[in-house]
Amino acid sequence: MSAAETRVGRRRAARPVRPGPLPLVVAVLAVAGVTGWLVVRDGGSVMPGYVGGPVAMAAAFFACRRIGSMIVVPRPVRGFWRLFANAALCIGIGAVGSFAFANNDPGLSPYMAVPTLLGVVMSVLAFLLLPMERRSALRWAQLVLDGATVAVAGVLIYWYVVFGLATAAISTVTQVGAAVVGVGALISLVVIGRAAMSPASAVDPGSLRVLTVAPMVAVAVTVLLIAGGDTGRLVISVLAAPLVGASMALAAYRQELVLRRPAAAVTAAAPRRGYHVLPLAAVIATAAMVITVSARQLGWHQRVVIIGAVLIAAFVVARQLLGLRANDRALVGIRVQQAELERLAMHDPLTGLANRARFGAVLAERLDAHQCASVLLVDIDDFKTVNDTMGHAIGDQLLFEVAQRLRNHSSVRHLPSRLGGDEFAVLLDVDDPATAEDAAARILQALAVPFRVGEHQLLVHASIGVALAGPGDSADEVLRNADIAMYAAKASGKASWARFEPRMRNEVVNHARLGSELHNAIIRHELYLAYQPVFDLVTGRMAGAEALVRWRHPVRGAVSPADFIPVAERSGLIVPLGAWVLREACEQLARWHAEYGAAAIQSINVNVAARQLRESGFVDEVAAVLSDTGLIPANLVLEVTESSVLDGRQVRDTLQALHELGVRLALDDFGTGQSSLSLLRAFPVDVLKLDKSFVDGICDGEDRGRLAVAAAVAQLAEYLDLYAVAEGIETAAQLERLREMGYRLGQGYFMAKPLPPAELAELMVRTVLPVTAA
């Protein structure tokens, strides 16, 4: 592929990317496979039953790791899922050990207990590092006390109850190993419950609740490994790891689904209070053991004291729980509102996409971490026309539909956002140009399908700038590069994408510098007008002249209009520049009339840009210039391009007002743009100017297409009673051929180049110009 092909492209086939359920399916199949094996098993080796554990944990690792690499979620949340992926890996190692030492022995050997306990520690660490509501020293103390309460109660239960039910054959090491894992699982339940009940939890609360399955399974399996029978121990041993893996995969899949929802549809859920049950259950279980011990070993009077003390402690705990519940109810509204405000601060209220603040923060975060990043800057082409013609309500609905297309046709690993107005962006976690360009092509293809907005079918196109982050680039620089590339895509014809190249920045800098110098040039009177005559091809007389602006730079010398006119249009300087040209040209024509009378040309042609026609006071400005110079409207011909005519209702209304004023209108460069008979019918045109591209080669006889267009324009002008002017005549043969076709007026270097006012005046006073001379 050539450099040009890699920089600019059009649409390709679109393929929306959805959350991948494959890890969840694999984990569920592992659970189903183990369950089926248990049903059909009839003695023999137990090793096949342990196959599902490593498979399910591998699926869980992949599911959690995938979310941990997504840029659509904040860094702390990605860290949470990465730690959980590591926890799945550790538990998976324990599952591999269970498969390698496949047996139905009681207890948990250190080979399985150590990696499993390490996985529990990592899961607890993931929750502790997860940002939720603001954690003060009091909050940390509450969490530690809750964990300590549950841990002590768990140790007592395992020591007094579970160990008491164990057989004599089980070793102390395997008993302790199972108990340590069980107590660790209980502590993780406390931490998970705390995170799941927080209204400000950064991770989906539903996913957190699904993750509670893992510690509950761990508690059950450790109890049965110590005190269960052969059948129960085998069932829980082979099903434990698959169930844990399936719960992790399900939680990760649910998180992916939440990430695919519009942000506006995600509301902060009210916190659940099941977390408080854990410390209460620990107190009740401990109280029950105290009463049981007292009933067995103490006298009646001592039992009454113990029971009374336990009841008093229970009443105090219950009273404290009721107080906490009342306080929590008072804080729920505040916390939910805070979470909603934080969401609104990072999301666009109209589309639900991430806003500029969040997009910039995520991009800066990736760049600070030296991770790959690419930006697609998407700008809707001609969106202003929709707002002007159909109203802002339809425009807002269209923006919402565009946002849905961007969301549905972006990978879940990417971050679509609305930066403002009709400007969107997509952040990719890639640094490969081909991948970024393919994403841009898919978005163009998706947006090319017509939108149904209310009762309207709207066809929308977009221009996309692609920028890959380089070493040392800041977020602002990457966005600026994407913006530069987007304008390059618009310049190439819109409905396309362009990839940023360093030379584009140099062009922008040069244009900015040239724009500043042009602003000063208008003030310092460095600009002047040259006039190219328009001749009557039949009589040879001068029929008019076209005013052309020129710039004599004090350092650069002569600056080509092809360089500074686009800069003027892009910067808005075309309005004051055009106003100066209009007044200067009309004043010059008035001076010629005053000096030469009837020998002077009767009209002057002035080019007008679309930006000038969009100015609300342009018609009044033209009328004022004509009044100040003493000219009549018929003395002025305003030349506009076809693209200007199609620039919206305001431009058409302005042209109609100028026509009613009596000013003549010329359609410049006719035949090169979106020319159509309907355009001529809707536009109050007086003059058609055939573009130079159709005059070149008109005498060679090789390009019959040019000849046909040139002839058709002449006939069309005759039928519509319009003037036809041929531009760019450079040879006598061209002039003669155009005259034969019916062209009455023409201009070009063959007759005269653009001239200063004095030289044009000398040419003007001649009676007849020998335009037929070779």
Short mmCIF file of N, CA and C in Angstrom, two decimals, residues 636-761:
data_model
loop_
_atom_site.label_atom_id
_atom_site.label_comp_id
_atom_site.label_asym_id
_atom_site.label_seq_id
_atom_site.Cartn_x
_atom_site.Cartn_y
_atom_site.Cartn_z
N LEU A 636 -22.63 46.04 -10.78
CA LEU A 636 -21.89 45.09 -9.96
C LEU A 636 -22.31 43.67 -10.30
N VAL A 637 -21.30 42.81 -10.54
CA VAL A 637 -21.52 41.38 -10.75
C VAL A 637 -20.78 40.64 -9.63
N LEU A 638 -21.50 39.91 -8.83
CA LEU A 638 -20.90 39.13 -7.75
C LEU A 638 -20.74 37.68 -8.20
N GLU A 639 -19.50 37.19 -8.16
CA GLU A 639 -19.22 35.82 -8.58
C GLU A 639 -19.19 34.90 -7.36
N VAL A 640 -19.98 33.83 -7.40
CA VAL A 640 -20.04 32.85 -6.32
C VAL A 640 -19.80 31.46 -6.90
N THR A 641 -19.29 30.57 -6.08
CA THR A 641 -19.05 29.19 -6.53
C THR A 641 -20.28 28.34 -6.27
N GLU A 642 -20.34 27.17 -6.92
CA GLU A 642 -21.48 26.27 -6.74
C GLU A 642 -21.59 25.79 -5.29
N SER A 643 -20.46 25.55 -4.64
CA SER A 643 -20.50 25.09 -3.25
C SER A 643 -21.08 26.17 -2.34
N SER A 644 -20.87 27.45 -2.67
CA SER A 644 -21.44 28.53 -1.87
C SER A 644 -22.97 28.53 -1.96
N VAL A 645 -23.47 28.26 -3.15
CA VAL A 645 -24.93 28.26 -3.34
C VAL A 645 -25.58 27.17 -2.49
N LEU A 646 -24.87 26.07 -2.27
CA LEU A 646 -25.42 24.94 -1.54
C LEU A 646 -25.08 24.99 -0.05
N ASP A 647 -24.68 26.16 0.45
CA ASP A 647 -24.20 26.27 1.82
C ASP A 647 -25.31 26.52 2.84
N GLY A 648 -26.55 26.34 2.46
CA GLY A 648 -27.62 26.49 3.43
C GLY A 648 -28.63 27.55 3.05
N ARG A 649 -29.71 27.59 3.83
CA ARG A 649 -30.83 28.47 3.52
C ARG A 649 -30.42 29.94 3.64
N GLN A 650 -29.59 30.27 4.63
CA GLN A 650 -29.21 31.67 4.83
C GLN A 650 -28.49 32.22 3.60
N VAL A 651 -27.61 31.40 2.99
CA VAL A 651 -26.89 31.85 1.79
C VAL A 651 -27.88 32.04 0.64
N ARG A 652 -28.81 31.11 0.49
CA ARG A 652 -29.79 31.24 -0.60
C ARG A 652 -30.66 32.49 -0.41
N ASP A 653 -31.05 32.76 0.84
CA ASP A 653 -31.84 33.97 1.10
C ASP A 653 -31.04 35.23 0.78
N THR A 654 -29.75 35.22 1.11
CA THR A 654 -28.90 36.37 0.81
C THR A 654 -28.79 36.60 -0.70
N LEU A 655 -28.59 35.52 -1.45
CA LEU A 655 -28.48 35.63 -2.91
C LEU A 655 -29.78 36.14 -3.52
N GLN A 656 -30.90 35.66 -2.98
CA GLN A 656 -32.19 36.12 -3.49
C GLN A 656 -32.37 37.61 -3.22
N ALA A 657 -31.95 38.06 -2.03
CA ALA A 657 -32.06 39.48 -1.70
C ALA A 657 -31.17 40.33 -2.60
N LEU A 658 -29.97 39.84 -2.91
CA LEU A 658 -29.08 40.58 -3.81
C LEU A 658 -29.68 40.67 -5.21
N HIS A 659 -30.28 39.56 -5.65
CA HIS A 659 -30.92 39.57 -6.98
C HIS A 659 -32.07 40.58 -7.03
N GLU A 660 -32.86 40.62 -5.95
CA GLU A 660 -33.97 41.57 -5.90
C GLU A 660 -33.46 43.00 -5.82
N LEU A 661 -32.26 43.19 -5.26
CA LEU A 661 -31.66 44.52 -5.21
C LEU A 661 -31.26 45.00 -6.60
N GLY A 662 -31.02 44.05 -7.51
CA GLY A 662 -30.61 44.39 -8.87
C GLY A 662 -29.18 44.03 -9.18
N VAL A 663 -28.46 43.49 -8.20
CA VAL A 663 -27.08 43.07 -8.44
C VAL A 663 -27.10 41.79 -9.26
N ARG A 664 -26.23 41.72 -10.27
CA ARG A 664 -26.16 40.51 -11.09
C ARG A 664 -25.27 39.46 -10.42
N LEU A 665 -25.64 38.19 -10.58
CA LEU A 665 -24.95 37.08 -9.93
C LEU A 665 -24.38 36.15 -11.00
N ALA A 666 -23.12 35.78 -10.81
CA ALA A 666 -22.43 34.89 -11.75
C ALA A 666 -22.05 33.60 -11.03
N LEU A 667 -22.28 32.47 -11.67
CA LEU A 667 -21.90 31.16 -11.12
C LEU A 667 -20.52 30.82 -11.67
N ASP A 668 -19.51 30.92 -10.79
CA ASP A 668 -18.11 30.77 -11.21
C ASP A 668 -17.73 29.30 -11.30
N ASP A 669 -16.73 28.99 -12.13
CA ASP A 669 -16.19 27.63 -12.29
C ASP A 669 -17.30 26.65 -12.59
N PHE A 670 -18.26 27.03 -13.41
CA PHE A 670 -19.41 26.17 -13.68
C PHE A 670 -18.96 24.88 -14.37
N GLY A 671 -19.53 23.78 -13.91
CA GLY A 671 -19.23 22.48 -14.49
C GLY A 671 -18.27 21.64 -13.69
N THR A 672 -17.62 22.24 -12.68
CA THR A 672 -16.61 21.48 -11.92
C THR A 672 -17.16 20.91 -10.63
N GLY A 673 -18.27 21.43 -10.13
CA GLY A 673 -18.79 20.98 -8.83
C GLY A 673 -20.05 20.18 -8.96
N GLN A 674 -21.10 20.62 -8.25
CA GLN A 674 -22.34 19.87 -8.20
C GLN A 674 -23.38 20.52 -9.11
N SER A 675 -22.97 20.81 -10.34
CA SER A 675 -23.84 21.50 -11.28
C SER A 675 -25.06 20.64 -11.61
N SER A 676 -26.22 21.28 -11.65
CA SER A 676 -27.43 20.57 -12.04
C SER A 676 -28.45 21.59 -12.51
N LEU A 677 -29.45 21.11 -13.30
CA LEU A 677 -30.49 22.01 -13.77
C LEU A 677 -31.32 22.54 -12.61
N SER A 678 -31.50 21.71 -11.57
CA SER A 678 -32.27 22.17 -10.41
C SER A 678 -31.56 23.31 -9.70
N LEU A 679 -30.23 23.30 -9.72
CA LEU A 679 -29.48 24.38 -9.11
C LEU A 679 -29.72 25.69 -9.87
N LEU A 680 -29.72 25.63 -11.18
CA LEU A 680 -29.95 26.82 -11.99
C LEU A 680 -31.37 27.33 -11.81
N ARG A 681 -32.30 26.41 -11.58
CA ARG A 681 -33.69 26.83 -11.40
C ARG A 681 -33.89 27.51 -10.05
N ALA A 682 -33.19 27.00 -9.01
CA ALA A 682 -33.37 27.55 -7.67
C ALA A 682 -32.52 28.79 -7.43
N PHE A 683 -31.43 28.92 -8.17
CA PHE A 683 -30.48 30.01 -7.93
C PHE A 683 -30.73 31.15 -8.93
N PRO A 684 -30.91 32.38 -8.46
CA PRO A 684 -31.18 33.51 -9.38
C PRO A 684 -29.93 33.93 -10.12
N VAL A 685 -29.45 33.09 -11.04
CA VAL A 685 -28.20 33.33 -11.73
C VAL A 685 -28.41 34.19 -12.97
N ASP A 686 -27.43 35.01 -13.28
CA ASP A 686 -27.45 35.84 -14.49
C ASP A 686 -26.35 35.46 -15.45
N VAL A 687 -25.23 34.93 -14.92
CA VAL A 687 -24.06 34.65 -15.74
C VAL A 687 -23.53 33.25 -15.39
N LEU A 688 -23.17 32.47 -16.40
CA LEU A 688 -22.49 31.20 -16.21
C LEU A 688 -21.05 31.36 -16.71
N LYS A 689 -20.09 31.02 -15.87
CA LYS A 689 -18.68 31.13 -16.26
C LYS A 689 -18.12 29.72 -16.42
N LEU A 690 -17.82 29.34 -17.66
CA LEU A 690 -17.28 28.02 -17.96
C LEU A 690 -15.86 27.91 -17.41
N ASP A 691 -15.60 26.86 -16.65
CA ASP A 691 -14.30 26.71 -16.01
C ASP A 691 -13.20 26.48 -17.05
N LYS A 692 -12.00 26.95 -16.69
CA LYS A 692 -10.85 26.84 -17.59
C LYS A 692 -10.54 25.39 -17.96
N SER A 693 -10.86 24.43 -17.10
CA SER A 693 -10.54 23.03 -17.38
C SER A 693 -11.26 22.52 -18.62
N PHE A 694 -12.40 23.14 -18.98
CA PHE A 694 -13.12 22.72 -20.18
C PHE A 694 -12.64 23.46 -21.42
N VAL A 695 -11.95 24.58 -21.20
CA VAL A 695 -11.41 25.33 -22.34
C VAL A 695 -10.08 24.72 -22.80
N ASP A 696 -9.29 24.20 -21.83
CA ASP A 696 -8.01 23.57 -22.19
C ASP A 696 -8.25 22.36 -23.08
N GLY A 697 -7.55 22.31 -24.19
CA GLY A 697 -7.64 21.16 -25.08
C GLY A 697 -8.90 21.11 -25.90
N ILE A 698 -9.67 22.19 -25.92
CA ILE A 698 -10.95 22.18 -26.63
C ILE A 698 -10.76 22.10 -28.15
N CYS A 699 -9.53 22.47 -28.59
CA CYS A 699 -9.27 22.45 -30.04
C CYS A 699 -8.53 21.21 -30.50
N ASP A 700 -8.13 20.35 -29.55
CA ASP A 700 -7.32 19.21 -29.94
C ASP A 700 -8.14 18.12 -30.61
N GLY A 701 -9.42 18.05 -30.29
CA GLY A 701 -10.26 17.03 -30.87
C GLY A 701 -10.15 15.68 -30.21
N GLU A 702 -9.26 15.55 -29.21
CA GLU A 702 -9.08 14.25 -28.56
C GLU A 702 -10.05 14.06 -27.40
N ASP A 703 -10.38 15.14 -26.68
CA ASP A 703 -11.25 15.05 -25.52
C ASP A 703 -12.65 15.50 -25.92
N ARG A 704 -13.45 14.55 -26.40
CA ARG A 704 -14.79 14.88 -26.84
C ARG A 704 -15.67 15.26 -25.66
N GLY A 705 -15.31 14.79 -24.44
CA GLY A 705 -16.11 15.12 -23.27
C GLY A 705 -16.05 16.60 -22.95
N ARG A 706 -14.85 17.19 -23.00
CA ARG A 706 -14.73 18.63 -22.75
C ARG A 706 -15.50 19.43 -23.79
N LEU A 707 -15.37 19.00 -25.01
CA LEU A 707 -16.05 19.71 -26.09
C LEU A 707 -17.56 19.66 -25.90
N ALA A 708 -18.07 18.51 -25.49
CA ALA A 708 -19.50 18.36 -25.29
C ALA A 708 -20.00 19.22 -24.15
N VAL A 709 -19.24 19.27 -23.04
CA VAL A 709 -19.66 20.08 -21.89
C VAL A 709 -19.65 21.56 -22.27
N ALA A 710 -18.60 21.99 -22.93
CA ALA A 710 -18.50 23.40 -23.31
C ALA A 710 -19.67 23.79 -24.22
N ALA A 711 -19.98 22.95 -25.19
CA ALA A 711 -21.11 23.24 -26.09
C ALA A 711 -22.43 23.23 -25.33
N ALA A 712 -22.59 22.30 -24.40
CA ALA A 712 -23.84 22.20 -23.65
C ALA A 712 -24.05 23.43 -22.78
N VAL A 713 -22.99 23.94 -22.17
CA VAL A 713 -23.12 25.13 -21.32
C VAL A 713 -23.55 26.33 -22.15
N ALA A 714 -22.99 26.48 -23.35
CA ALA A 714 -23.37 27.60 -24.22
C ALA A 714 -24.84 27.50 -24.61
N GLN A 715 -25.29 26.31 -24.98
CA GLN A 715 -26.69 26.14 -25.36
C GLN A 715 -27.62 26.36 -24.16
N LEU A 716 -27.19 25.86 -23.00
CA LEU A 716 -28.00 26.03 -21.79
C LEU A 716 -28.17 27.50 -21.45
N ALA A 717 -27.07 28.26 -21.55
CA ALA A 717 -27.15 29.69 -21.26
C ALA A 717 -28.08 30.39 -22.25
N GLU A 718 -28.04 29.97 -23.51
CA GLU A 718 -28.91 30.59 -24.51
C GLU A 718 -30.37 30.30 -24.22
N TYR A 719 -30.69 29.04 -23.89
CA TYR A 719 -32.07 28.67 -23.61
C TYR A 719 -32.61 29.36 -22.36
N LEU A 720 -31.75 29.56 -21.35
CA LEU A 720 -32.19 30.18 -20.10
C LEU A 720 -32.02 31.68 -20.10
N ASP A 721 -31.61 32.24 -21.25
CA ASP A 721 -31.41 33.68 -21.39
C ASP A 721 -30.38 34.21 -20.39
N LEU A 722 -29.24 33.51 -20.33
CA LEU A 722 -28.15 33.89 -19.44
C LEU A 722 -26.93 34.26 -20.27
N TYR A 723 -26.00 34.97 -19.65
CA TYR A 723 -24.71 35.25 -20.29
C TYR A 723 -23.79 34.06 -20.01
N ALA A 724 -23.03 33.65 -21.01
CA ALA A 724 -22.03 32.59 -20.84
C ALA A 724 -20.65 33.19 -21.06
N VAL A 725 -19.78 33.00 -20.09
CA VAL A 725 -18.42 33.54 -20.15
C VAL A 725 -17.45 32.37 -20.12
N ALA A 726 -16.53 32.32 -21.06
CA ALA A 726 -15.50 31.29 -21.09
C ALA A 726 -14.23 31.83 -20.43
N GLU A 727 -13.72 31.09 -19.44
CA GLU A 727 -12.53 31.52 -18.71
C GLU A 727 -11.30 30.79 -19.24
N GLY A 728 -10.13 31.41 -19.09
CA GLY A 728 -8.86 30.75 -19.37
C GLY A 728 -8.54 30.59 -20.83
N ILE A 729 -8.95 31.52 -21.67
CA ILE A 729 -8.64 31.45 -23.10
C ILE A 729 -7.17 31.83 -23.30
N GLU A 730 -6.42 30.92 -23.89
CA GLU A 730 -4.98 31.15 -24.02
C GLU A 730 -4.50 31.15 -25.46
N THR A 731 -5.34 30.77 -26.41
CA THR A 731 -4.91 30.74 -27.81
C THR A 731 -6.02 31.29 -28.70
N ALA A 732 -5.63 31.73 -29.90
CA ALA A 732 -6.62 32.23 -30.86
C ALA A 732 -7.54 31.11 -31.31
N ALA A 733 -7.00 29.89 -31.40
CA ALA A 733 -7.84 28.77 -31.83
C ALA A 733 -8.94 28.49 -30.81
N GLN A 734 -8.60 28.57 -29.54
CA GLN A 734 -9.63 28.38 -28.51
C GLN A 734 -10.70 29.47 -28.63
N LEU A 735 -10.26 30.70 -28.80
CA LEU A 735 -11.21 31.80 -28.91
C LEU A 735 -12.16 31.58 -30.09
N GLU A 736 -11.60 31.18 -31.22
CA GLU A 736 -12.42 30.99 -32.41
C GLU A 736 -13.42 29.84 -32.22
N ARG A 737 -12.96 28.76 -31.59
CA ARG A 737 -13.84 27.61 -31.36
C ARG A 737 -14.97 27.97 -30.40
N LEU A 738 -14.66 28.73 -29.37
CA LEU A 738 -15.68 29.14 -28.41
C LEU A 738 -16.69 30.08 -29.05
N ARG A 739 -16.21 30.96 -29.92
CA ARG A 739 -17.11 31.87 -30.61
C ARG A 739 -18.07 31.08 -31.49
N GLU A 740 -17.55 30.02 -32.16
CA GLU A 740 -18.40 29.18 -32.99
C GLU A 740 -19.46 28.46 -32.17
N MET A 741 -19.12 28.11 -30.94
CA MET A 741 -20.08 27.42 -30.07
C MET A 741 -21.18 28.35 -29.57
N GLY A 742 -20.97 29.66 -29.68
CA GLY A 742 -21.99 30.59 -29.24
C GLY A 742 -21.62 31.41 -28.03
N TYR A 743 -20.37 31.32 -27.59
CA TYR A 743 -19.96 32.12 -26.44
C TYR A 743 -19.79 33.57 -26.86
N ARG A 744 -20.42 34.47 -26.14
CA ARG A 744 -20.35 35.90 -26.47
C ARG A 744 -19.24 36.59 -25.67
N LEU A 745 -18.96 36.10 -24.45
CA LEU A 745 -17.99 36.75 -23.58
C LEU A 745 -16.88 35.77 -23.21
N GLY A 746 -15.69 36.33 -22.97
CA GLY A 746 -14.56 35.48 -22.58
C GLY A 746 -13.45 36.30 -21.94
N GLN A 747 -12.58 35.59 -21.21
CA GLN A 747 -11.42 36.24 -20.61
C GLN A 747 -10.29 35.23 -20.57
N GLY A 748 -9.06 35.72 -20.59
CA GLY A 748 -7.91 34.83 -20.55
C GLY A 748 -6.65 35.57 -20.92
N TYR A 749 -5.54 34.88 -20.71
CA TYR A 749 -4.25 35.51 -20.96
C TYR A 749 -4.02 35.85 -22.43
N PHE A 750 -4.73 35.18 -23.32
CA PHE A 750 -4.56 35.48 -24.74
C PHE A 750 -4.99 36.93 -25.03
N MET A 751 -6.08 37.34 -24.38
CA MET A 751 -6.56 38.71 -24.59
C MET A 751 -5.84 39.69 -23.67
N ALA A 752 -5.77 39.37 -22.42
CA ALA A 752 -5.11 40.28 -21.47
C ALA A 752 -4.95 39.59 -20.13
N LYS A 753 -3.80 39.81 -19.50
CA LYS A 753 -3.57 39.32 -18.15
C LYS A 753 -4.18 40.30 -17.15
N PRO A 754 -4.28 39.94 -15.90
CA PRO A 754 -4.72 40.92 -14.89
C PRO A 754 -3.80 42.13 -14.89
N LEU A 755 -4.38 43.31 -14.91
CA LEU A 755 -3.62 44.55 -15.09
C LEU A 755 -3.87 45.52 -13.94
N PRO A 756 -2.90 46.39 -13.69
CA PRO A 756 -3.14 47.48 -12.73
C PRO A 756 -4.21 48.43 -13.29
N PRO A 757 -4.83 49.24 -12.44
CA PRO A 757 -5.91 50.13 -12.91
C PRO A 757 -5.49 51.03 -14.06
N ALA A 758 -4.30 51.58 -14.02
CA ALA A 758 -3.88 52.52 -15.08
C ALA A 758 -3.75 51.81 -16.42
N GLU A 759 -3.13 50.63 -16.43
CA GLU A 759 -2.97 49.90 -17.69
C GLU A 759 -4.31 49.43 -18.23
N LEU A 760 -5.22 49.01 -17.32
CA LEU A 760 -6.54 48.59 -17.78
C LEU A 760 -7.27 49.78 -18.40
N ALA A 761 -7.07 50.97 -17.84
CA ALA A 761 -7.74 52.16 -18.39
C ALA A 761 -7.26 52.44 -19.81
#
